[in-house]
Coordinates of C-alpha atoms in Angstrom, one line a residue:
M9 CA 72.2 90.8 219.7
R10 CA 71.3 93.8 217.8
Q11 CA 71.5 96.7 220.3
Q12 CA 70.0 100.1 219.0
L13 CA 69.0 98.6 215.7
W14 CA 67.1 101.7 214.8
L15 CA 70.4 103.6 214.9
H16 CA 72.0 101.2 212.6
N17 CA 69.1 101.4 210.1
L18 CA 69.4 105.3 210.2
Y19 CA 73.2 105.0 209.6
S20 CA 72.6 102.5 206.7
K21 CA 70.1 104.8 205.0
S22 CA 72.5 107.7 205.5
L23 CA 75.3 105.8 203.8
Q24 CA 73.1 105.0 200.9
K25 CA 72.3 108.7 200.3
S26 CA 75.8 109.8 200.7
G27 CA 77.4 107.1 198.5
L28 CA 80.1 106.5 201.0
F29 CA 79.4 102.8 201.6
Y30 CA 82.2 100.3 201.8
G31 CA 85.1 100.9 199.4
F32 CA 83.0 102.2 196.4
P33 CA 84.9 104.9 194.4
P34 CA 83.4 108.3 194.1
P35 CA 82.0 109.3 190.6
H36 CA 85.2 111.2 189.4
K37 CA 87.4 108.2 190.3
L38 CA 85.0 105.8 188.6
Q39 CA 85.1 108.0 185.4
K40 CA 89.0 107.9 185.5
L41 CA 88.8 104.1 185.7
Y42 CA 86.4 104.0 182.8
V43 CA 88.5 106.3 180.6
K44 CA 91.4 103.8 181.2
N45 CA 89.0 100.8 180.6
I46 CA 87.9 102.4 177.2
A47 CA 91.5 102.5 176.0
E48 CA 92.0 98.9 177.1
Q49 CA 88.8 97.9 175.2
H50 CA 90.0 99.7 172.1
R51 CA 93.3 97.7 172.1
H52 CA 91.6 94.4 172.6
M53 CA 89.1 95.0 169.8
A54 CA 91.8 96.2 167.4
S55 CA 93.8 93.0 168.2
Q56 CA 90.7 90.8 167.7
L57 CA 89.5 92.4 164.5
K58 CA 92.9 91.8 162.8
L59 CA 91.9 88.3 162.6
V60 CA 88.6 88.9 161.0
T61 CA 88.8 88.3 157.2
N62 CA 85.1 88.6 156.1
Q63 CA 82.6 90.7 157.9
R64 CA 78.9 89.4 157.7
K65 CA 76.1 91.6 156.6
I66 CA 73.9 92.9 159.4
N67 CA 70.6 94.8 158.9
C68 CA 69.3 97.3 161.5
L69 CA 66.0 97.9 163.2
I70 CA 65.6 101.1 165.3
V71 CA 62.8 101.3 167.8
L72 CA 61.6 105.0 167.6
T73 CA 61.2 106.9 170.9
G74 CA 59.3 109.9 169.5
Q75 CA 62.1 112.2 170.5
R76 CA 62.8 113.4 167.0
D77 CA 66.2 114.7 167.4
A78 CA 67.5 111.5 169.2
D79 CA 65.8 109.2 166.6
V80 CA 67.3 111.1 163.7
Q81 CA 70.7 111.1 165.3
T82 CA 70.5 107.3 165.7
I83 CA 69.5 106.9 162.0
R84 CA 72.3 109.0 160.8
N85 CA 74.9 107.3 163.0
V86 CA 73.8 103.8 161.9
S87 CA 73.5 104.7 158.2
L88 CA 77.1 105.5 158.1
L89 CA 78.1 102.1 159.5
V90 CA 75.6 99.7 158.2
G91 CA 77.3 99.2 154.9
E92 CA 75.2 96.8 152.6
G93 CA 72.8 96.2 155.4
K94 CA 69.4 97.9 155.3
L95 CA 67.8 100.2 157.8
F96 CA 64.3 99.6 159.3
V97 CA 62.3 101.5 161.9
T98 CA 59.4 100.6 164.0
G99 CA 57.2 102.5 166.5
K100 CA 53.9 104.5 166.4
D101 CA 52.7 104.7 162.9
V102 CA 53.0 108.5 162.6
L103 CA 56.6 108.4 163.9
V104 CA 57.5 105.8 161.3
R105 CA 55.9 107.6 158.4
Q106 CA 57.5 110.9 159.4
C107 CA 60.9 109.3 159.7
C108 CA 60.7 107.5 156.4
E109 CA 59.6 110.6 154.6
K110 CA 62.2 112.7 156.1
A111 CA 65.0 110.3 155.2
S112 CA 63.7 110.1 151.6
L113 CA 63.5 113.9 151.2
S114 CA 67.0 114.5 152.5
N115 CA 68.5 111.8 150.3
E116 CA 69.9 110.1 153.3
H117 CA 70.3 106.3 153.7
H118 CA 66.9 104.8 152.7
V119 CA 64.9 103.9 155.7
Y120 CA 62.2 101.1 155.6
D121 CA 59.0 100.6 157.6
I122 CA 59.3 97.3 159.4
K123 CA 55.8 96.5 158.1
Q124 CA 57.1 96.5 154.5
Q125 CA 59.2 93.4 155.2
S126 CA 61.3 91.7 152.5
E127 CA 62.7 88.2 152.3
E128 CA 66.1 89.8 152.4
L129 CA 65.4 90.9 156.0
Y130 CA 65.4 87.3 157.1
S131 CA 68.5 86.2 155.2
S132 CA 70.9 88.4 157.3
A133 CA 71.4 89.1 161.0
L134 CA 69.4 91.9 162.5
L135 CA 70.7 94.4 165.0
V136 CA 68.1 96.2 167.2
L137 CA 68.7 99.6 168.7
R138 CA 66.5 102.1 170.4
G139 CA 66.3 105.7 169.2
G140 CA 69.0 107.8 170.9
D141 CA 71.5 104.9 170.8
L142 CA 74.8 105.4 168.9
L143 CA 77.0 102.6 167.6
H144 CA 80.7 102.3 168.4
P145 CA 82.6 102.6 165.0
Q146 CA 83.7 98.9 165.3
A147 CA 80.4 97.6 166.7
L148 CA 79.2 95.7 163.6
A149 CA 82.6 94.2 163.0
M150 CA 82.7 93.0 166.7
F151 CA 79.2 91.6 166.4
S152 CA 80.1 89.8 163.2
S153 CA 83.2 88.3 164.7
K154 CA 81.3 87.0 167.8
M155 CA 78.3 85.6 166.2
P156 CA 78.4 81.7 166.3
I157 CA 79.2 80.2 162.9
L158 CA 77.7 76.7 163.5
T159 CA 74.4 77.8 165.2
A160 CA 71.3 78.4 162.9
E161 CA 69.7 80.6 165.4
S162 CA 71.4 82.9 168.0
V163 CA 71.0 86.2 169.9
T164 CA 74.0 88.2 170.9
Y165 CA 74.1 91.2 173.1
C166 CA 76.8 93.7 174.2
D167 CA 77.6 96.0 177.2
V168 CA 76.5 99.6 176.9
D169 CA 77.4 103.0 178.3
S170 CA 76.1 106.6 178.1
M171 CA 77.3 109.4 176.0
D172 CA 76.9 113.2 176.8
K173 CA 76.5 116.0 174.2
S174 CA 80.1 116.6 174.2
G175 CA 80.9 112.9 173.1
K176 CA 82.2 111.8 176.5
R177 CA 81.4 108.2 177.5
H178 CA 80.5 107.4 181.0
L179 CA 78.1 105.2 183.2
A180 CA 79.3 101.9 181.7
E181 CA 76.9 99.0 182.2
F182 CA 79.0 95.9 182.4
Y183 CA 76.6 92.9 182.1
P184 CA 76.9 89.3 183.1
D185 CA 76.5 86.6 180.5
W186 CA 72.9 85.7 179.8
N187 CA 71.2 85.9 183.2
P188 CA 67.4 85.1 182.7
D189 CA 66.4 86.0 186.1
L190 CA 68.1 89.3 186.0
Q191 CA 66.3 89.9 182.7
L192 CA 62.9 89.2 184.3
S193 CA 63.6 91.3 187.4
T194 CA 65.1 94.4 185.7
G195 CA 65.0 94.0 181.9
Y196 CA 68.7 94.6 181.7
V197 CA 69.2 93.6 178.1
K198 CA 67.3 96.3 176.2
T199 CA 69.3 97.4 173.3
G200 CA 72.4 96.5 171.2
I201 CA 71.1 93.0 170.3
V202 CA 71.9 91.0 167.1
I203 CA 69.4 88.3 166.1
E204 CA 70.3 85.7 163.6
G205 CA 68.1 83.0 162.0
E206 CA 65.0 83.4 159.9
Q207 CA 62.5 81.8 162.3
I208 CA 63.6 83.8 165.3
I209 CA 63.7 87.1 163.4
R210 CA 60.2 86.4 162.2
R211 CA 59.2 85.8 165.8
L212 CA 60.8 89.1 166.8
L213 CA 59.1 91.1 164.0
C214 CA 55.7 89.8 165.0
F215 CA 56.4 90.6 168.6
A216 CA 57.6 94.1 167.5
Q217 CA 54.3 94.9 165.8
Q218 CA 52.4 94.1 169.1
H219 CA 54.8 95.9 171.4
N220 CA 56.3 98.9 169.5
Q221 CA 57.4 100.9 172.5
T222 CA 61.1 101.4 173.5
S223 CA 60.9 98.5 176.1
M224 CA 60.2 96.1 173.3
M225 CA 63.6 94.4 173.3
A226 CA 63.7 94.1 177.1
L227 CA 60.3 92.4 176.9
W228 CA 61.2 90.2 174.0
M229 CA 64.3 88.9 175.8
S230 CA 62.1 88.1 178.7
E231 CA 59.6 86.3 176.5
L232 CA 62.3 84.4 174.9
Y233 CA 63.2 82.8 178.2
L234 CA 59.6 82.3 179.5
S235 CA 58.7 80.5 176.3
K236 CA 61.5 78.1 176.9
S237 CA 63.2 78.9 173.6
S238 CA 66.4 76.9 173.0
V239 CA 68.0 79.7 171.0
E240 CA 71.7 80.3 172.1
V241 CA 72.3 83.7 173.8
N242 CA 75.7 85.1 173.7
H243 CA 77.3 88.2 175.3
I244 CA 80.2 90.6 174.2
E245 CA 82.1 92.2 177.1
Y246 CA 82.5 95.5 175.2
C247 CA 80.4 98.7 175.3
L248 CA 79.5 98.8 171.6
V249 CA 76.4 100.9 172.2
H250 CA 76.3 104.4 173.6
Q251 CA 73.0 105.7 175.1
T252 CA 72.2 109.4 174.7
L253 CA 68.8 109.2 176.4
A254 CA 68.4 108.2 179.9
P255 CA 66.3 104.9 179.7
V256 CA 62.7 105.6 180.9
M257 CA 61.2 102.3 181.7
Q258 CA 58.6 101.3 184.5
W259 CA 59.7 97.7 184.3
T260 CA 57.0 96.2 186.5
R261 CA 54.3 97.8 184.4
E262 CA 56.0 96.6 181.2
L263 CA 56.5 93.1 182.4
V264 CA 52.8 92.8 183.3
K265 CA 52.2 92.4 179.4
L266 CA 53.8 88.9 179.7
S267 CA 51.5 87.8 182.6
H268 CA 50.0 85.1 180.4
H269 CA 53.0 83.0 181.6
P270 CA 52.7 81.1 184.9
I271 CA 54.1 83.9 187.0
N272 CA 52.9 86.6 189.3
I273 CA 54.4 90.1 188.8
S274 CA 54.7 92.8 191.5
I275 CA 56.9 95.7 192.4
G276 CA 60.3 94.5 193.7
G277 CA 62.8 96.2 196.1
S278 CA 63.0 99.3 194.0
T279 CA 61.1 101.1 191.3
Q280 CA 63.4 99.8 188.8
N281 CA 62.9 96.0 189.4
A282 CA 60.0 93.5 189.6
K283 CA 59.3 90.6 191.8
I284 CA 58.5 87.5 190.0
S285 CA 56.7 84.7 191.9
W286 CA 56.2 81.3 190.2
K287 CA 52.9 79.5 190.1
H288 CA 53.1 75.8 191.2
A289 CA 50.5 73.3 191.8
S290 CA 52.2 71.7 194.9
T291 CA 53.7 72.8 198.2
P292 CA 56.5 70.4 198.8
L293 CA 57.8 69.4 202.2
V294 CA 61.0 71.3 203.0
S295 CA 63.7 69.7 205.4
L296 CA 65.5 72.5 207.1
I297 CA 68.9 71.1 208.4
I298 CA 70.5 73.0 211.2
P299 CA 73.9 71.6 212.6
T300 CA 75.1 72.8 216.0
K301 CA 77.3 72.2 218.9
N302 CA 75.8 73.7 222.0
A303 CA 75.0 77.3 221.3
K304 CA 71.6 77.2 222.9
L305 CA 70.8 81.0 222.5
L306 CA 71.7 81.0 218.7
V307 CA 69.7 77.9 218.0
Q308 CA 66.8 79.3 220.1
T309 CA 66.8 82.5 218.2
C310 CA 67.1 80.8 214.9
I311 CA 64.3 78.2 215.5
D312 CA 62.0 80.6 217.2
S313 CA 62.2 83.0 214.3
I314 CA 61.5 80.1 211.9
V315 CA 58.5 78.9 213.8
S316 CA 57.0 82.3 214.6
K317 CA 57.6 84.2 211.4
T318 CA 57.6 81.8 208.5
T319 CA 54.3 81.7 206.5
Y320 CA 55.1 78.7 204.5
A321 CA 54.0 76.0 206.7
H322 CA 55.1 72.7 205.1
Y323 CA 58.5 72.1 206.6
E324 CA 60.3 70.0 209.0
I325 CA 63.4 70.9 211.1
L326 CA 66.3 68.5 211.6
L327 CA 68.6 69.8 214.3
I328 CA 71.9 68.0 214.1
D329 CA 73.6 67.8 217.5
N330 CA 77.4 67.5 216.9
N331 CA 78.8 66.5 220.3
S332 CA 77.0 69.2 222.5
D333 CA 78.0 68.9 226.1
D334 CA 76.3 72.0 227.6
P335 CA 73.4 70.7 229.9
E336 CA 71.3 73.7 229.2
A337 CA 71.6 73.1 225.4
L338 CA 70.9 69.5 225.7
E339 CA 67.9 70.1 227.7
Y340 CA 66.6 72.7 225.2
F341 CA 67.2 70.4 222.3
E342 CA 65.2 67.5 224.1
S343 CA 62.3 70.0 224.8
L344 CA 62.0 70.9 221.1
Q345 CA 61.3 67.3 220.1
K346 CA 58.6 67.0 222.8
S347 CA 56.9 70.5 222.0
Q348 CA 57.2 70.6 218.2
S349 CA 56.0 67.7 216.0
N350 CA 57.9 68.9 213.0
I351 CA 61.3 69.1 214.8
R352 CA 63.6 66.2 215.2
V353 CA 67.0 66.1 216.9
L354 CA 69.6 63.7 215.4
R355 CA 73.0 63.0 217.0
Y356 CA 76.2 63.1 215.1
P357 CA 78.9 61.9 217.5
Y358 CA 82.0 62.6 215.4
L359 CA 84.5 65.3 214.7
F360 CA 83.2 68.5 213.2
N361 CA 82.9 68.1 209.3
Y362 CA 80.3 70.4 207.9
S363 CA 80.0 68.4 204.8
A364 CA 79.6 65.1 206.5
I365 CA 77.1 66.4 209.0
N366 CA 74.8 67.7 206.2
N367 CA 75.2 64.6 204.1
F368 CA 74.2 62.6 207.1
A369 CA 71.2 64.6 207.7
V370 CA 70.0 64.6 204.1
K371 CA 69.7 60.8 204.4
H372 CA 67.3 61.2 207.2
A373 CA 65.3 64.0 205.5
K374 CA 61.8 63.5 204.4
G375 CA 61.4 66.5 202.3
E376 CA 61.5 66.9 198.5
I377 CA 63.6 70.1 199.1
I378 CA 66.6 70.4 201.4
G379 CA 67.3 73.5 203.2
L380 CA 70.9 74.0 204.6
I381 CA 70.6 76.5 207.4
N382 CA 73.2 77.8 209.8
N383 CA 72.3 77.9 213.5
D384 CA 73.3 81.6 213.5
V385 CA 70.7 82.9 211.2
E386 CA 67.4 84.6 212.1
V387 CA 64.3 85.2 209.9
I388 CA 63.4 88.8 208.9
S389 CA 61.0 88.4 206.0
P390 CA 57.9 86.1 206.8
N391 CA 57.7 85.0 203.2
W392 CA 61.4 83.9 202.9
L393 CA 60.7 80.3 202.6
G394 CA 57.8 80.4 200.3
D395 CA 59.7 82.7 198.0
M396 CA 62.8 80.5 197.9
V397 CA 60.7 77.3 197.6
G398 CA 58.9 78.8 194.6
H399 CA 62.2 79.3 192.7
T400 CA 63.6 75.9 193.9
Q401 CA 60.6 74.1 192.3
R402 CA 61.5 75.5 188.9
E403 CA 63.1 72.7 186.8
D404 CA 66.0 74.8 185.5
I405 CA 67.0 76.2 188.9
G406 CA 69.5 74.4 191.3
C407 CA 70.6 76.2 194.5
V408 CA 68.6 79.1 195.8
G409 CA 70.3 81.5 198.3
A410 CA 69.0 84.3 200.4
K411 CA 69.9 87.9 201.2
L412 CA 71.8 87.7 204.6
L413 CA 72.4 90.8 206.7
Y414 CA 74.9 91.4 209.5
P415 CA 73.2 92.4 212.8
D416 CA 73.9 96.1 211.9
T417 CA 71.8 95.4 208.7
R418 CA 74.7 95.7 206.3
I419 CA 75.0 93.1 203.6
Q420 CA 76.7 89.9 204.5
H421 CA 75.6 87.8 201.5
A422 CA 73.8 88.6 198.2
G423 CA 75.3 86.0 195.9
V424 CA 78.8 84.6 195.5
V425 CA 81.3 85.9 192.7
M426 CA 84.0 83.6 191.7
G427 CA 87.5 85.0 191.6
F428 CA 87.5 87.3 194.6
G429 CA 90.7 86.7 196.5
G430 CA 91.6 84.0 194.1
G431 CA 88.7 82.0 195.2
A432 CA 85.2 83.3 195.9
G433 CA 83.6 86.3 197.7
H434 CA 80.3 87.7 198.5
A435 CA 78.7 90.3 196.0
H436 CA 78.0 93.7 197.5
K437 CA 79.4 92.7 200.9
Y438 CA 79.0 95.6 203.5
F439 CA 76.6 97.5 201.3
P440 CA 73.7 99.1 203.2
R441 CA 70.6 97.1 203.3
Y442 CA 68.5 99.5 201.3
H443 CA 70.9 100.1 198.4
S444 CA 69.8 98.8 195.1
G445 CA 73.4 97.6 194.1
Y446 CA 75.1 97.4 190.7
L447 CA 72.5 97.0 187.9
H448 CA 70.0 96.7 190.8
R449 CA 71.5 93.2 191.5
L450 CA 71.1 93.7 195.3
V451 CA 67.4 94.1 195.3
A452 CA 66.5 92.0 192.1
T453 CA 66.4 88.2 192.2
N454 CA 69.1 87.1 189.7
N455 CA 71.6 84.3 188.8
F456 CA 75.0 83.8 190.5
S457 CA 77.3 80.9 190.0
A458 CA 77.1 80.2 193.7
V459 CA 75.3 81.1 196.9
T460 CA 76.2 80.4 200.6
A461 CA 74.9 77.4 202.4
A462 CA 74.3 79.6 205.5
C463 CA 70.8 79.6 203.9
L464 CA 70.4 77.4 200.8
L465 CA 67.5 75.5 199.3
V466 CA 68.0 72.8 196.6
K467 CA 65.9 69.8 195.4
K468 CA 66.9 66.6 197.2
S469 CA 67.2 64.8 194.0
D470 CA 69.8 67.3 192.8
Y471 CA 71.6 67.1 196.1
E472 CA 72.0 63.4 195.6
L473 CA 72.8 63.5 192.0
V474 CA 76.0 65.4 192.8
N475 CA 76.7 63.2 195.8
G476 CA 76.1 66.1 198.3
L477 CA 78.8 68.2 199.8
N478 CA 82.4 67.0 199.6
E479 CA 83.2 65.6 203.0
N480 CA 86.7 64.4 202.2
D481 CA 88.4 67.6 200.8
L482 CA 86.2 70.3 202.1
T483 CA 85.3 69.7 205.7
V484 CA 84.7 73.4 206.6
A485 CA 85.3 75.9 203.9
F486 CA 84.2 76.3 200.3
N487 CA 82.0 73.1 200.4
D488 CA 79.0 75.2 199.6
I489 CA 80.8 76.8 196.6
D490 CA 82.0 73.5 195.3
F491 CA 78.5 72.1 195.7
C492 CA 76.9 75.0 193.8
L493 CA 79.3 74.7 191.0
K494 CA 78.6 70.9 190.8
I495 CA 74.9 71.8 190.5
L496 CA 75.7 74.0 187.6
T497 CA 77.2 70.8 185.8
L498 CA 73.7 69.4 185.8
G499 CA 72.5 72.2 183.5
R500 CA 70.8 74.1 186.4
R501 CA 71.3 77.8 187.2
N502 CA 71.8 79.0 190.7
L503 CA 69.8 81.8 192.1
Y504 CA 70.1 84.7 194.7
C505 CA 66.5 85.4 196.1
A506 CA 66.6 89.1 197.0
E507 CA 63.3 88.9 198.7
A508 CA 64.3 86.3 201.3
E509 CA 66.0 88.2 204.1
L510 CA 67.6 86.9 207.2
F511 CA 70.1 88.1 209.7
H512 CA 73.4 86.1 209.9
H513 CA 75.5 86.3 213.1
E514 CA 78.3 84.9 211.1
S515 CA 80.4 82.1 212.6
V516 CA 79.6 83.1 216.1
S517 CA 79.3 79.5 217.2
R518 CA 82.2 78.0 215.4
G519 CA 84.7 80.9 215.8
T520 CA 87.4 82.0 213.4
D521 CA 90.2 80.2 211.7
D522 CA 92.9 81.8 214.0
T523 CA 95.2 78.7 214.9
L524 CA 98.0 77.3 212.7
E525 CA 96.0 74.0 212.1
K526 CA 92.9 75.8 211.1
R527 CA 94.8 78.2 208.8
Q528 CA 96.5 75.2 207.1
R529 CA 93.2 73.5 206.7
F530 CA 91.8 76.7 205.1
E531 CA 94.7 77.0 202.7
N532 CA 94.3 73.4 201.7
E533 CA 90.6 73.8 200.9
L534 CA 91.2 77.0 199.0
C535 CA 93.8 75.1 196.8
Y536 CA 91.3 72.4 196.2
L537 CA 88.7 74.9 195.0
Q538 CA 91.3 76.7 192.8
N539 CA 92.4 73.5 191.3
T540 CA 89.0 72.1 190.7
W541 CA 87.2 75.1 189.4
A542 CA 90.0 77.0 187.8
D543 CA 88.0 77.9 184.6
I544 CA 85.0 79.5 186.6
I545 CA 87.4 81.3 189.0
D546 CA 89.2 82.8 186.1
S547 CA 86.0 83.8 184.3
D548 CA 82.7 83.9 186.2
S549 CA 79.8 84.1 183.7
A550 CA 77.7 85.8 186.2
Y551 CA 80.2 88.6 186.6
N552 CA 82.1 90.7 184.0
S553 CA 85.9 90.8 183.4
N554 CA 85.8 94.6 183.2
L555 CA 84.8 94.6 187.0
T556 CA 87.2 94.3 189.8
L557 CA 88.2 91.2 191.7
R558 CA 90.1 93.2 194.4
F559 CA 86.9 94.3 196.2
E560 CA 83.3 93.0 196.4
N561 CA 81.7 96.2 195.3
F562 CA 81.4 95.9 191.4
S563 CA 83.8 98.8 190.8
I564 CA 85.6 98.9 187.3
R565 CA 88.8 97.0 187.3
E566 CA 92.0 99.0 187.7

């Protein structure tokens, strides 16, 4: 199935180094797109700020880096914008002392040591920056306009970019809305954060005195999630902070400081991200459901790879035979039941309906966790199931999907973004296997609105709560997307597990939608998805409206 795989791997690695992977614009074109985007952001901000009648007071805390010129530049920039707010600094004692003395001698805006806290500090919102960061002139007004009025405690963060010595802005980082698993994996929210509420500010300042390095805010945002805080986290899709220093953060080493939580932390798929494994007391039974019609070789490859490579042992396989008529396939299916005690073959003697087949199988499943598995996948990483089960067991996680590769090792699936093509599409599709992706989201486990059911795990209880897959309106396409979005309504978050890797020989057994009847069915199912989930298609919280929906490559929107 994968002739000359070594050659494909070499090709993929060469693509990664060259940057010429599928459809991604070169740096000069990206910069042109961003210049256009900056102008668009400016117009939108000006329009929104016309409606602001009363700007709220915001104090500022700067985490010093030890790079004196950069720290001083940030202090001077903020002092011109902070208005009635006070300016605080934190960091190593000697840096704080030097900084405060210099500001006092030069008659600049007064700078306070965070250890000299006053009650005034808790009565207003607090913006946290790192030394070397510069504020957009309208940053405080935008933060003020976006902070929730009715919420006592909140955290609000913004997108960021970089600024060179000539003042040119570039390398925009367009973040998703609050994405706890991306935070744990990469520490993506690390500066430009406004905190409001006395108790949460006190918690932050206590944390800052224990962790006074520049990674402090990335750690604190991770701690916020791990401690199960109910504080509201908001996101502003504007680049309100400009970084003049390249962030230097060995995230795995930093995150280990939070290892008192029930997690194991190790190096992830790149030097910039961590792998998080969750500690659980139980190893639940997983029911892996594999529908098929004939396709002996595909099924054999799939099941052999599961049986021979999977390290997580507590699973059963339910092979659902949908009207197979190939004698060799039928003979093989029968032999499976006789040779493997944890494999059952169930007959589904009706017309093909992917949703109905899986709903039928779930009723016969014995496991606490359901695994929807295509017959054309093939295991690569031995720990795939254990990694996915560990996430599925988390109470706030719904569907867990895997990294799926085409036979030539390019990316087939790494999470689903709503809005592509007016419906949904696969993030980073066709990227090389070894590429880290946008914001490291290809190699980092993180949250997406949906994942594909070619390899999807979910608690059986959640499956039943949303009445499974929609077998009336979505018989073939988009049933997995619809299912994931229904799971979101339970208050769960869906997850792409970057460490679970499998090949996906996509739709080899079923074929393509190349007849008039199939095309009409596809159009009907797309219309159902668009009508049912219009709000999420219009604005996917796991994506960013500054990014394109024309391609699946995270380029800036044209």
